[in-house]
Amino acid sequence: MLGWFTIPLLAQTWCPPGAVWQDNLIGWALTGCETRTYTGDTLIQGQLCQTIHVWNRTYSYWDEELSTAEYDMHTRLDDGVVYALWSEDGTWYSDTLYWLTAPVGARWNVLGAAGMCPEGERWVEVLSIEDREINGLTLQVRQLGNDNLSGEMAVTAEMIDRIGTPLLSIPPPCVIGESFGVTVSYSDDLWEGFDSGETSNCDRFPNSLRELQGAQLHRLSFGPDGRTLTIQAAGGSGGLYALYDVHGKSIQHGRYSGGGTTIGLGELTPAMYLARLTTNSGQQEVVKFQVP
């Protein structure tokens, strides 16, 4: 067993016994948590596949509802490449999830991008590789990027041997809504794993409704003409703001100060919008507002 801790090559092991990933979910109108647990192997069309049980719970600021989802995903490992499998119309398809041995400059299709990006194929590329020691184990960390809508390569994620990326996914650049995940922890039976020190959103459930509906952190008010919006933060804390339409499209973002910040709304049509406000201390609040 000592080899797991001393030979970097074996750090590429995918789904060792007891593998558990915990992530926080963050989106334009939601917050939540997700746990993924490797539960064993199965045969799919004669191929040995890993079964990963997914459980997540999310709170929607838009609907003000708490929901839970639970399902199995499957992966398979072939010569350092992890493929994700999913069912569609009764047929099994596979696509590259991770390429754990990819050199700098290597490219592959972003998982699911073909159905999400109307502009055509999108690629993920290895931009750099570095060794990083995490809890006594040397792991290779690959900095990933993909071609955004302007055609330029943008950094999107870190792919770590054994651990992968948050939510075991690499988001295509054209997904609307800016939903993403943050790795809270990873562990398995052969290694104590990684702990980011982040507080899991799972620890807030089932009390999150009470917490999220508690004292407001911010107050929004409009100017007389309805063309300006003032953000007033409780306690005088500054932070970051982001405005979205009902479809999750980002409209505007920037910083607000503790003393109150007024921003122009331009030519926004009368409708319902969302403001995501994150204080400098990391507290987040999403507020619905109506442009008159």
C-alpha positions as semicolon CSV with decimal commas, in nm:
position;residue;x (nm);y (nm);z (nm)
1;M;0,000;0,000;0,000
2;L;0,293;0,235;0,054
3;G;0,331;0,265;-0,321
4;W;0,018;0,478;-0,335
5;F;0,198;0,745;-0,138
6;T;0,544;0,730;-0,293
7;I;0,507;0,671;-0,668
8;P;0,361;0,974;-0,849
9;L;0,251;0,761;-1,148
10;L;0,000;0,576;-0,931
11;A;-0,154;0,905;-0,827
12;Q;-0,338;0,893;-1,160
13;T;-0,556;0,615;-1,017
14;W;-0,917;0,680;-1,106
15;C;-1,191;0,592;-0,855
16;P;-0,994;0,402;-0,587
17;P;-1,209;0,228;-0,323
18;G;-1,398;0,473;-0,103
19;A;-1,352;0,773;-0,334
20;V;-1,579;1,059;-0,226
21;W;-1,593;1,408;-0,377
22;Q;-1,771;1,698;-0,205
23;D;-1,836;2,024;-0,387
24;N;-2,024;2,347;-0,335
25;L;-2,258;2,455;-0,613
26;I;-2,271;2,823;-0,702
27;G;-2,484;2,979;-0,975
28;W;-2,649;3,295;-1,091
29;A;-2,965;3,207;-0,897
30;L;-2,878;2,907;-0,682
31;T;-2,655;2,775;-0,409
32;G;-2,611;2,417;-0,303
33;C;-2,389;2,120;-0,241
34;E;-2,305;1,794;-0,414
35;T;-2,152;1,465;-0,303
36;R;-2,021;1,206;-0,550
37;T;-1,934;0,860;-0,422
38;Y;-1,766;0,576;-0,614
39;T;-1,980;0,271;-0,533
40;G;-1,824;-0,003;-0,749
41;D;-1,777;-0,134;-1,101
42;T;-2,023;-0,257;-1,360
43;L;-2,014;-0,388;-1,716
44;I;-2,171;-0,176;-1,988
45;Q;-2,159;-0,328;-2,337
46;G;-1,867;-0,542;-2,226
47;Q;-1,667;-0,250;-2,088
48;L;-1,570;-0,221;-1,722
49;C;-1,717;0,103;-1,590
50;Q;-1,707;0,283;-1,257
51;T;-2,040;0,372;-1,097
52;I;-2,040;0,711;-0,923
53;H;-2,348;0,796;-0,719
54;V;-2,437;1,165;-0,728
55;W;-2,645;1,344;-0,465
56;N;-2,705;1,717;-0,464
57;R;-2,930;1,968;-0,299
58;T;-2,986;2,321;-0,424
59;Y;-3,173;2,628;-0,315
60;S;-3,312;2,849;-0,594
61;Y;-3,318;3,218;-0,516
62;W;-3,548;3,266;-0,813
63;D;-3,816;3,012;-0,714
64;E;-3,728;3,018;-0,342
65;E;-3,745;2,638;-0,345
66;L;-3,518;2,366;-0,208
67;S;-3,471;2,062;-0,433
68;T;-3,277;1,735;-0,420
69;A;-3,147;1,521;-0,706
70;E;-2,995;1,173;-0,693
71;Y;-2,863;0,959;-0,979
72;D;-2,574;0,742;-1,099
73;M;-2,313;0,843;-1,355
74;H;-2,061;0,606;-1,512
75;T;-1,704;0,649;-1,624
76;R;-1,443;0,421;-1,775
77;L;-1,064;0,449;-1,782
78;D;-0,863;0,365;-2,093
79;D;-0,488;0,438;-2,109
80;G;-0,502;0,749;-1,891
81;V;-0,822;0,881;-2,050
82;V;-1,142;0,897;-1,844
83;Y;-1,460;0,870;-2,049
84;A;-1,802;0,975;-1,919
85;L;-2,100;0,765;-2,026
86;W;-2,462;0,872;-2,036
87;S;-2,784;0,734;-2,176
88;E;-2,968;0,905;-2,458
89;D;-3,256;0,746;-2,649
90;G;-3,160;0,409;-2,506
91;T;-2,811;0,420;-2,660
92;W;-2,485;0,459;-2,469
93;Y;-2,250;0,731;-2,581
94;S;-1,901;0,812;-2,452
95;D;-1,702;1,131;-2,455
96;T;-1,370;1,233;-2,306
97;L;-1,402;1,365;-1,953
98;Y;-1,034;1,378;-1,846
99;W;-0,704;1,301;-2,014
100;L;-0,484;1,242;-1,710
101;T;-0,165;1,187;-1,914
102;A;-0,216;1,471;-2,164
103;P;0,093;1,678;-2,251
104;V;0,092;2,057;-2,273
105;G;-0,094;2,161;-2,588
106;A;-0,312;1,850;-2,602
107;R;-0,675;1,919;-2,698
108;W;-1,003;1,733;-2,676
109;N;-1,372;1,808;-2,709
110;V;-1,538;1,958;-2,406
111;L;-1,784;1,705;-2,267
112;G;-2,137;1,792;-2,379
113;A;-2,031;2,100;-2,575
114;A;-2,175;1,970;-2,903
115;G;-2,527;1,997;-2,766
116;M;-2,472;2,322;-2,576
117;C;-2,269;2,536;-2,813
118;P;-2,459;2,631;-3,130
119;E;-2,142;2,782;-3,277
120;G;-1,988;2,437;-3,318
121;E;-1,724;2,229;-3,144
122;R;-1,543;2,364;-2,842
123;W;-1,210;2,240;-2,717
124;V;-1,034;2,207;-2,387
125;E;-0,654;2,242;-2,393
126;V;-0,376;2,168;-2,142
127;L;-0,201;2,502;-2,088
128;S;0,056;2,396;-1,826
129;I;0,151;2,111;-1,592
130;E;0,301;2,126;-1,245
131;D;0,368;1,881;-0,961
132;R;0,191;1,962;-0,637
133;E;0,219;1,780;-0,304
134;I;-0,120;1,737;-0,141
135;N;-0,130;1,568;0,197
136;G;0,184;1,362;0,135
137;L;0,102;1,260;-0,222
138;T;0,263;1,416;-0,530
139;L;-0,002;1,488;-0,792
140;Q;0,020;1,641;-1,138
141;V;-0,196;1,948;-1,180
142;R;-0,294;2,054;-1,532
143;Q;-0,415;2,406;-1,598
144;L;-0,697;2,381;-1,852
145;G;-0,840;2,636;-2,091
146;N;-1,095;2,638;-2,367
147;D;-1,170;2,860;-2,662
148;N;-1,430;3,112;-2,556
149;L;-1,679;3,278;-2,787
150;S;-1,422;3,534;-2,901
151;G;-1,193;3,254;-3,020
152;E;-0,934;3,320;-2,748
153;M;-0,812;3,055;-2,505
154;A;-0,943;3,122;-2,153
155;V;-0,837;2,946;-1,832
156;T;-1,130;2,741;-1,702
157;A;-1,016;2,482;-1,447
158;E;-0,742;2,282;-1,278
159;M;-0,743;1,910;-1,351
160;I;-0,572;1,721;-1,069
161;D;-0,462;1,357;-1,088
162;R;-0,700;1,133;-0,897
163;I;-0,924;1,425;-0,794
164;G;-1,028;1,563;-1,134
165;T;-1,213;1,898;-1,138
166;P;-1,504;2,042;-0,935
167;L;-1,830;1,858;-1,011
168;L;-1,628;1,616;-1,230
169;S;-1,692;1,839;-1,528
170;I;-1,531;2,101;-1,749
171;P;-1,795;2,361;-1,840
172;P;-1,820;2,467;-2,206
173;P;-1,760;2,839;-2,261
174;C;-2,108;2,897;-2,401
175;V;-2,314;2,780;-2,102
176;I;-2,545;3,058;-1,986
177;G;-2,578;3,141;-1,619
178;E;-2,220;3,105;-1,490
179;S;-2,299;2,803;-1,274
180;F;-1,988;2,637;-1,137
181;G;-1,858;2,422;-0,855
182;V;-1,592;2,458;-0,586
183;T;-1,413;2,151;-0,452
184;V;-1,459;2,127;-0,077
185;S;-1,289;1,791;-0,018
186;Y;-1,183;1,458;-0,168
187;S;-1,081;1,136;0,008
188;D;-1,057;0,760;-0,052
189;D;-0,962;0,444;0,139
190;L;-0,597;0,467;0,029
191;W;-0,532;0,836;0,091
192;E;-0,654;1,093;0,340
193;G;-0,716;1,320;0,046
194;F;-0,765;1,691;0,003
195;D;-0,959;1,940;0,216
196;S;-0,990;2,298;0,097
197;G;-1,098;2,428;0,436
198;E;-1,417;2,563;0,276
199;T;-1,741;2,517;0,468
200;S;-1,966;2,277;0,281
201;N;-2,306;2,410;0,183
202;C;-2,432;2,064;0,280
203;D;-2,370;2,161;0,643
204;R;-2,630;2,434;0,602
205;F;-2,909;2,197;0,499
206;P;-3,186;2,146;0,598
207;N;-3,157;2,481;0,778
208;S;-3,058;2,677;0,468
209;L;-3,409;2,809;0,403
210;R;-3,415;2,976;0,741
211;E;-3,060;3,109;0,696
212;L;-3,118;3,234;0,342
213;Q;-3,442;3,404;0,437
214;G;-3,294;3,566;0,748
215;A;-3,171;3,922;0,789
216;Q;-3,101;4,092;0,457
217;L;-2,741;4,184;0,388
218;H;-2,825;4,442;0,122
219;R;-3,096;4,689;0,027
220;L;-3,167;4,790;-0,334
221;S;-3,341;5,111;-0,434
222;F;-3,415;5,286;-0,765
223;G;-3,362;5,643;-0,873
224;P;-3,670;5,855;-0,963
225;D;-3,642;5,767;-1,333
226;G;-3,585;5,394;-1,274
227;R;-3,255;5,409;-1,467
228;T;-3,022;5,381;-1,168
229;L;-2,994;5,122;-0,892
230;T;-2,835;5,190;-0,553
231;I;-2,682;4,905;-0,351
232;Q;-2,668;4,968;0,022
233;A;-2,488;4,700;0,229
234;A;-2,572;4,633;0,593
235;G;-2,276;4,690;0,822
236;G;-2,093;4,900;0,565
237;S;-1,925;4,606;0,389
238;G;-1,824;4,638;0,024
239;G;-1,805;4,356;-0,228
240;L;-1,892;4,237;-0,578
241;Y;-2,222;4,262;-0,765
242;A;-2,351;4,086;-1,077
243;L;-2,684;4,148;-1,252
244;Y;-2,867;3,879;-1,453
245;D;-3,185;3,848;-1,655
246;V;-3,437;3,569;-1,593
247;H;-3,249;3,338;-1,832
248;G;-2,924;3,371;-1,638
249;K;-2,752;3,596;-1,892
250;S;-2,498;3,823;-1,725
251;I;-2,587;4,187;-1,783
252;Q;-2,344;4,383;-1,569
253;H;-2,091;4,328;-1,292
254;G;-1,853;4,527;-1,079
255;R;-1,772;4,631;-0,723
256;Y;-1,984;4,814;-0,467
257;S;-1,857;5,005;-0,165
258;G;-1,966;4,992;0,196
259;G;-2,101;5,347;0,179
260;G;-2,352;5,269;-0,096
261;T;-2,300;5,245;-0,471
262;T;-2,524;5,370;-0,752
263;I;-2,501;5,199;-1,090
264;G;-2,665;5,286;-1,421
265;L;-2,909;5,036;-1,572
266;G;-2,877;5,166;-1,927
267;E;-3,156;5,053;-2,157
268;L;-3,285;4,760;-1,952
269;T;-3,648;4,692;-2,039
270;P;-3,907;4,676;-1,760
271;A;-3,885;4,321;-1,626
272;M;-3,770;4,110;-1,333
273;Y;-3,394;4,073;-1,281
274;L;-3,156;3,923;-1,026
275;A;-2,863;4,079;-0,843
276;R;-2,599;3,848;-0,692
277;L;-2,412;4,032;-0,417
278;T;-2,101;3,892;-0,249
279;T;-1,945;4,077;0,042
280;N;-1,571;4,103;0,092
281;S;-1,605;3,850;0,375
282;G;-1,760;3,593;0,137
283;Q;-2,127;3,622;0,238
284;Q;-2,354;3,593;-0,064
285;E;-2,707;3,714;-0,123
286;V;-2,924;3,705;-0,434
287;V;-3,201;3,966;-0,459
288;K;-3,481;3,984;-0,714
289;F;-3,570;4,332;-0,839
290;Q;-3,818;4,476;-1,089
291;V;-3,709;4,743;-1,333
292;P;-4,006;4,982;-1,351
